[in-house]
Amino acid sequence: MVANMYKFSEYLRKRFGVRVYKVSIDAGFSCPNRDGSKSKDGCIYCDNRGFSFNSRIASLPIEEQIAKGIEFGKRRFKAQKFIVYFQAYTNTYAPLEVLKKKYDAIREFEDVVGLSIGTRPDCINGKILDLIESYAPDYEVWIEYGLQSIHNKTLEFVNRGHVYKDFLKAVNLTRERKNIKICVHVIIGLPHETKGDILKTAEVLGRLRLDGIKIHPIHIIKGTKLEEIYKKGQYKPLELDAYVNLAVGFLERVWSETVIQRITADCPREFLVAPMWIVDKNKALGKIEEKFLQMNTFQGRLYQERG
Ligand code: SF4
């Protein structure tokens, strides 16, 4: 386990007093960056099949997915409580009544203590946030915004279909509600980003003092635009050691109270093109821990309140 950072497992144990497992589901949403509203191509690395094995059971009703996830978490991790994570695609991209119906599925499970909703920063508004906050009296409520980088040139290259300002707007709107925790997703190793660009993302996001952050190494999934770019020899993903150095540098710049929900990636081998080290999550975590110890450093060591 990675030392010297504020791990999600530690946060959950403090918060709930028991082991909590996050159940990822695919609630059948689409994404404006794939259905043609913004673009038909999606982000160049996007293929939600690679994001979670749960996507493979996406054809099941939401309740069944949750029940299976709970059973798995109990069996494999001896978890006692659960957070339901609406993970695949854009989970606020539907009319309010449809959203409510889907989110309400969690109410059928007494061991569920949390609701976490993954979305794009340009797919949120006050009414949706009010709906999400309405679960707060009964559940811990998180919203997870996919951002990936603060640099608009990168967002454009990867075809995100939004800019950094959209993210800031979403954060401010969310913060008007006191009971929604905010997590941001970033990717380390995006095409054309320098070490300086990546650490700048860390500094700027660090200063926002968000509740949580998920950091992923970029990985190339079969059938994506990024695979084409890679096969043409126009892009090389990071080697494990380079990723480890950047991940530690990133965490040194993040506020110490921000919970690190993720620092590696999961991708089933059959969907992965490169880099193959992604499949050995424990090795990556071990190396990050080693690096922290070697450098005698910790999350937030280089955090600065002002830029
Ligand atoms: S926003 Fe998410 S679901 Fe939509 S195209 Fe990008 S990665 Fe895929």
Coordinates of C-alpha atoms and ligand atoms in Angstrom, one line a residue:
M1 CA 0.0 0.0 0.0
V2 CA 1.2 3.5 -0.8
A3 CA 2.4 5.4 2.2
N4 CA 2.6 9.2 2.6
M5 CA -0.6 10.0 0.9
Y6 CA -4.2 10.4 2.0
K7 CA -5.7 7.2 0.7
F8 CA -9.4 6.7 0.0
S9 CA -9.5 3.5 2.0
E10 CA -8.1 5.4 5.1
Y11 CA -10.7 8.2 4.6
L12 CA -13.6 5.6 4.3
R13 CA -12.5 3.8 7.4
K14 CA -12.4 7.0 9.4
R15 CA -15.7 8.2 8.0
F16 CA -17.7 5.0 8.2
G17 CA -15.7 2.9 10.7
V18 CA -16.0 -0.3 8.6
R19 CA -14.6 -1.5 5.2
V20 CA -16.5 0.3 2.4
Y21 CA -16.4 -0.9 -1.3
K22 CA -17.2 1.2 -4.3
V23 CA -19.6 -0.6 -6.7
S24 CA -19.2 0.7 -10.3
I25 CA -22.2 0.5 -12.5
D26 CA -23.1 1.4 -16.1
A27 CA -26.6 2.9 -15.9
G28 CA -27.0 3.1 -19.6
F29 CA -26.2 6.8 -20.2
S30 CA -24.7 8.2 -23.3
C31 CA -22.2 11.0 -23.7
P32 CA -22.6 14.2 -25.7
N33 CA -19.0 13.8 -26.9
R34 CA -20.0 10.5 -28.6
D35 CA -23.6 10.8 -29.6
G36 CA -23.0 13.8 -32.0
S37 CA -24.3 16.6 -29.7
K38 CA -20.7 17.8 -29.3
S39 CA -18.8 15.2 -31.4
K40 CA -19.3 11.7 -32.6
D41 CA -15.6 10.7 -32.1
G42 CA -15.4 10.9 -28.3
C43 CA -12.2 11.6 -26.4
I44 CA -9.3 9.9 -28.3
Y45 CA -8.6 7.4 -25.5
C46 CA -12.3 6.6 -24.8
D47 CA -13.6 3.2 -24.8
N48 CA -15.6 2.6 -21.6
R49 CA -15.2 -1.2 -22.0
G50 CA -11.7 -0.7 -20.7
F51 CA -12.7 1.4 -17.7
S52 CA -14.4 -1.3 -15.7
F53 CA -15.3 -4.9 -15.8
N54 CA -18.7 -3.8 -14.7
S55 CA -19.3 -2.4 -18.1
R56 CA -19.4 -5.9 -19.3
I57 CA -22.6 -6.5 -17.2
A58 CA -24.1 -3.2 -18.5
S59 CA -27.0 -5.0 -20.1
L60 CA -28.3 -5.9 -16.6
P61 CA -30.8 -3.6 -14.8
I62 CA -29.1 -1.1 -12.5
E63 CA -30.5 -2.9 -9.4
E64 CA -29.0 -6.2 -10.5
Q65 CA -25.6 -4.6 -11.2
I66 CA -25.6 -3.1 -7.7
A67 CA -26.6 -6.4 -6.1
K68 CA -23.8 -8.2 -7.9
G69 CA -21.3 -5.5 -6.9
I70 CA -22.3 -5.7 -3.3
E71 CA -22.0 -9.5 -3.3
F72 CA -18.6 -9.2 -4.9
G73 CA -17.4 -6.6 -2.4
K74 CA -18.6 -8.7 0.5
R75 CA -17.0 -11.8 -0.8
R76 CA -13.7 -10.5 -2.1
F77 CA -13.0 -7.6 0.3
K78 CA -15.2 -8.4 3.3
A79 CA -16.8 -5.0 2.8
Q80 CA -19.8 -4.1 5.0
K81 CA -20.9 -0.9 3.4
F82 CA -21.0 0.3 -0.2
I83 CA -20.9 3.4 -2.3
V84 CA -22.6 3.1 -5.7
Y85 CA -20.6 4.7 -8.4
F86 CA -22.4 5.7 -11.6
Q87 CA -19.3 5.4 -13.7
A88 CA -19.7 4.7 -17.4
Y89 CA -20.1 7.6 -19.8
T90 CA -21.8 10.8 -18.6
N91 CA -24.1 10.1 -15.7
T92 CA -25.9 13.5 -15.6
Y93 CA -26.7 13.5 -19.3
A94 CA -30.5 12.8 -19.3
P95 CA -33.7 14.6 -18.3
L96 CA -34.1 15.2 -14.5
E97 CA -36.8 12.6 -14.1
V98 CA -34.7 9.9 -15.8
L99 CA -31.7 10.8 -13.6
K100 CA -33.8 10.6 -10.4
K101 CA -35.2 7.2 -11.4
K102 CA -31.8 5.8 -12.0
Y103 CA -30.2 7.3 -8.9
D104 CA -33.1 6.1 -6.8
A105 CA -32.1 2.5 -7.4
I106 CA -29.6 2.9 -4.5
R107 CA -32.5 3.3 -2.0
E108 CA -33.3 -0.4 -2.4
F109 CA -30.0 -1.5 -0.7
E110 CA -29.7 -0.9 3.0
D111 CA -25.9 -1.3 3.1
V112 CA -25.4 1.5 0.6
V113 CA -24.0 4.5 2.3
G114 CA -22.9 6.6 -0.6
L115 CA -23.7 7.9 -4.1
S116 CA -20.9 8.9 -6.5
I117 CA -21.7 10.3 -9.9
G118 CA -19.2 10.6 -12.7
T119 CA -19.8 13.2 -15.4
R120 CA -18.3 15.9 -17.6
P121 CA -18.0 19.5 -16.3
D122 CA -20.1 20.8 -19.1
C123 CA -23.0 18.5 -18.3
I124 CA -24.1 19.9 -15.1
N125 CA -26.5 22.7 -14.0
G126 CA -28.2 23.9 -10.8
K127 CA -31.2 21.7 -11.1
I128 CA -29.2 18.5 -11.5
L129 CA -27.0 19.5 -8.6
D130 CA -30.1 20.1 -6.5
L131 CA -31.3 16.7 -7.4
I132 CA -27.9 15.2 -6.5
E133 CA -27.8 17.1 -3.2
S134 CA -31.2 15.8 -2.3
Y135 CA -29.6 12.4 -1.5
A136 CA -27.2 14.0 1.0
P137 CA -29.4 13.6 4.1
D138 CA -29.3 9.8 3.6
Y139 CA -26.0 9.2 1.8
E140 CA -22.5 10.6 1.4
V141 CA -22.7 12.3 -2.0
W142 CA -19.8 12.8 -4.5
I143 CA -19.6 14.2 -8.0
E144 CA -16.6 13.2 -10.1
Y145 CA -15.7 15.6 -12.9
G146 CA -13.6 14.3 -15.7
L147 CA -11.1 17.0 -16.5
Q148 CA -7.8 15.2 -17.3
S149 CA -5.6 18.4 -17.8
I150 CA -5.9 22.1 -17.1
H151 CA -4.3 22.8 -20.5
N152 CA -6.8 23.8 -23.2
K153 CA -4.3 22.8 -25.9
T154 CA -4.3 19.2 -24.5
L155 CA -8.1 19.2 -24.0
E156 CA -8.5 20.2 -27.7
F157 CA -6.0 17.5 -28.9
V158 CA -7.7 14.7 -27.0
N159 CA -11.1 16.0 -28.2
R160 CA -12.6 16.6 -24.8
G161 CA -15.1 19.0 -26.2
H162 CA -14.8 21.4 -23.2
V163 CA -12.2 23.8 -21.8
Y164 CA -10.7 24.2 -18.3
K165 CA -13.0 27.2 -17.6
D166 CA -16.0 24.8 -17.9
F167 CA -14.5 22.8 -15.1
L168 CA -14.0 25.8 -12.9
K169 CA -17.6 26.9 -13.5
A170 CA -18.8 23.4 -12.5
V171 CA -16.8 23.4 -9.3
N172 CA -18.1 26.9 -8.3
L173 CA -21.7 25.8 -9.0
T174 CA -21.2 22.6 -7.1
R175 CA -19.7 24.5 -4.1
E176 CA -22.8 26.6 -3.8
R177 CA -24.2 23.4 -2.4
K178 CA -22.6 22.4 0.9
N179 CA -23.3 18.7 0.8
I180 CA -21.7 17.5 -2.4
K181 CA -18.1 16.4 -2.4
I182 CA -16.0 17.0 -5.5
C183 CA -13.5 14.7 -7.0
V184 CA -11.6 15.5 -10.2
H185 CA -10.1 13.0 -12.7
V186 CA -6.8 13.7 -14.3
I187 CA -4.6 11.7 -16.7
I188 CA -0.8 11.7 -16.6
G189 CA 1.0 11.1 -19.9
L190 CA -1.4 12.7 -22.4
P191 CA 0.1 13.4 -25.9
H192 CA 2.3 16.4 -26.1
E193 CA 2.2 17.2 -22.4
T194 CA 5.6 18.0 -20.9
K195 CA 6.6 17.3 -17.3
G196 CA 6.1 21.0 -16.7
D197 CA 2.5 20.9 -18.0
I198 CA 1.7 17.9 -15.8
L199 CA 3.1 19.5 -12.7
K200 CA 1.3 22.7 -13.5
T201 CA -2.0 20.8 -13.5
A202 CA -1.1 19.4 -10.1
E203 CA -0.3 22.8 -8.7
V204 CA -3.5 24.5 -10.0
L205 CA -5.8 21.7 -9.0
G206 CA -4.0 21.3 -5.7
R207 CA -4.8 24.9 -4.9
L208 CA -8.5 24.3 -5.5
R209 CA -8.5 22.1 -2.3
L210 CA -10.9 19.6 -3.8
D211 CA -12.3 16.7 -1.7
G212 CA -10.8 14.1 -3.9
I213 CA -8.7 13.3 -7.0
K214 CA -8.3 10.3 -9.2
I215 CA -5.0 10.1 -11.1
H216 CA -4.7 7.7 -14.0
P217 CA -1.8 6.8 -16.2
I218 CA -2.8 7.0 -19.9
H219 CA -3.3 3.7 -21.5
I220 CA -4.2 2.8 -25.0
I221 CA -7.3 0.8 -25.5
K222 CA -8.0 -1.2 -28.6
G223 CA -10.2 0.4 -31.2
T224 CA -9.6 4.0 -30.0
K225 CA -8.3 7.0 -31.9
L226 CA -5.2 6.9 -29.6
E227 CA -4.4 3.4 -30.8
E228 CA -4.3 4.8 -34.4
I229 CA -2.0 7.6 -33.4
Y230 CA 0.2 5.1 -31.5
K231 CA 0.4 2.7 -34.4
K232 CA 1.5 5.4 -36.7
G233 CA 4.4 6.0 -34.3
Q234 CA 3.2 9.4 -33.4
Y235 CA 2.8 8.8 -29.7
K236 CA 4.5 6.7 -27.0
P237 CA 2.9 6.1 -23.6
L238 CA 5.0 6.5 -20.4
E239 CA 7.2 3.8 -19.1
L240 CA 6.4 2.7 -15.6
D241 CA 9.4 4.5 -14.0
A242 CA 8.5 7.8 -15.7
Y243 CA 4.9 7.5 -14.6
V244 CA 6.0 6.8 -11.0
N245 CA 8.2 9.9 -10.9
L246 CA 5.4 12.1 -12.3
A247 CA 2.8 10.6 -10.0
V248 CA 4.9 11.3 -7.0
G249 CA 5.7 14.9 -8.2
F250 CA 2.0 15.4 -8.8
L251 CA 1.0 14.3 -5.3
E252 CA 3.7 16.5 -3.7
R253 CA 1.8 19.4 -5.1
V254 CA -1.7 18.4 -4.1
W255 CA -3.2 19.7 -0.9
S256 CA -2.7 17.2 1.9
E257 CA -6.4 17.0 2.8
T258 CA -7.5 16.0 -0.7
V259 CA -8.3 12.3 -0.7
I260 CA -6.5 10.3 -3.4
Q261 CA -9.1 8.0 -4.8
R262 CA -6.9 6.5 -7.4
I263 CA -3.3 6.6 -8.6
T264 CA -3.2 3.7 -11.1
A265 CA -5.5 2.4 -13.8
D266 CA -7.5 -0.8 -14.3
C267 CA -7.8 -2.3 -17.8
P268 CA -8.5 -5.9 -18.7
R269 CA -5.6 -7.3 -20.7
E270 CA -7.8 -8.2 -23.7
F271 CA -8.6 -4.5 -24.3
L272 CA -5.2 -3.1 -23.7
V273 CA -2.7 -2.1 -26.4
A274 CA 0.0 -0.4 -24.3
P275 CA 1.7 0.1 -21.9
M276 CA 1.4 -3.5 -20.6
W277 CA 2.6 -2.5 -17.1
I278 CA -0.9 -1.3 -16.5
V279 CA -2.1 -4.8 -15.9
D280 CA 0.1 -5.1 -12.8
K281 CA -1.5 -2.6 -10.6
N282 CA 0.3 -3.8 -7.4
K283 CA 3.7 -3.4 -9.0
A284 CA 2.9 0.2 -9.9
L285 CA 1.6 0.9 -6.4
G286 CA 4.7 -0.7 -4.9
K287 CA 7.0 1.5 -7.0
I288 CA 5.2 4.6 -6.0
E289 CA 5.5 3.7 -2.4
E290 CA 9.3 3.0 -2.9
K291 CA 9.7 6.4 -4.6
F292 CA 8.0 8.2 -1.7
L293 CA 10.3 6.5 0.8
Q294 CA 13.4 7.0 -1.3
M295 CA 12.7 10.7 -1.7
N296 CA 11.5 11.1 1.9
T297 CA 8.6 13.0 0.6
F298 CA 4.8 13.1 1.0
Q299 CA 1.5 14.4 -0.5
G300 CA 1.4 18.2 -0.2
R301 CA 5.1 18.7 0.5
L302 CA 5.3 21.2 -2.4
Y303 CA 1.7 22.5 -2.1
Q304 CA 1.4 26.3 -2.4
E305 CA -1.6 28.2 -1.6
R306 CA -0.7 30.9 -4.2
G307 CA 0.8 30.4 -7.6
Ligands
SF4_1 S1 -16.4 12.3 -21.8 FE1 -16.0 10.2 -21.1 S2 -17.6 8.9 -22.1 FE2 -17.5 10.9 -23.2 S3 -16.1 10.5 -24.9 FE3 -14.9 11.4 -23.2 S4 -14.1 9.6 -22.0 FE4 -15.8 8.9 -23.4

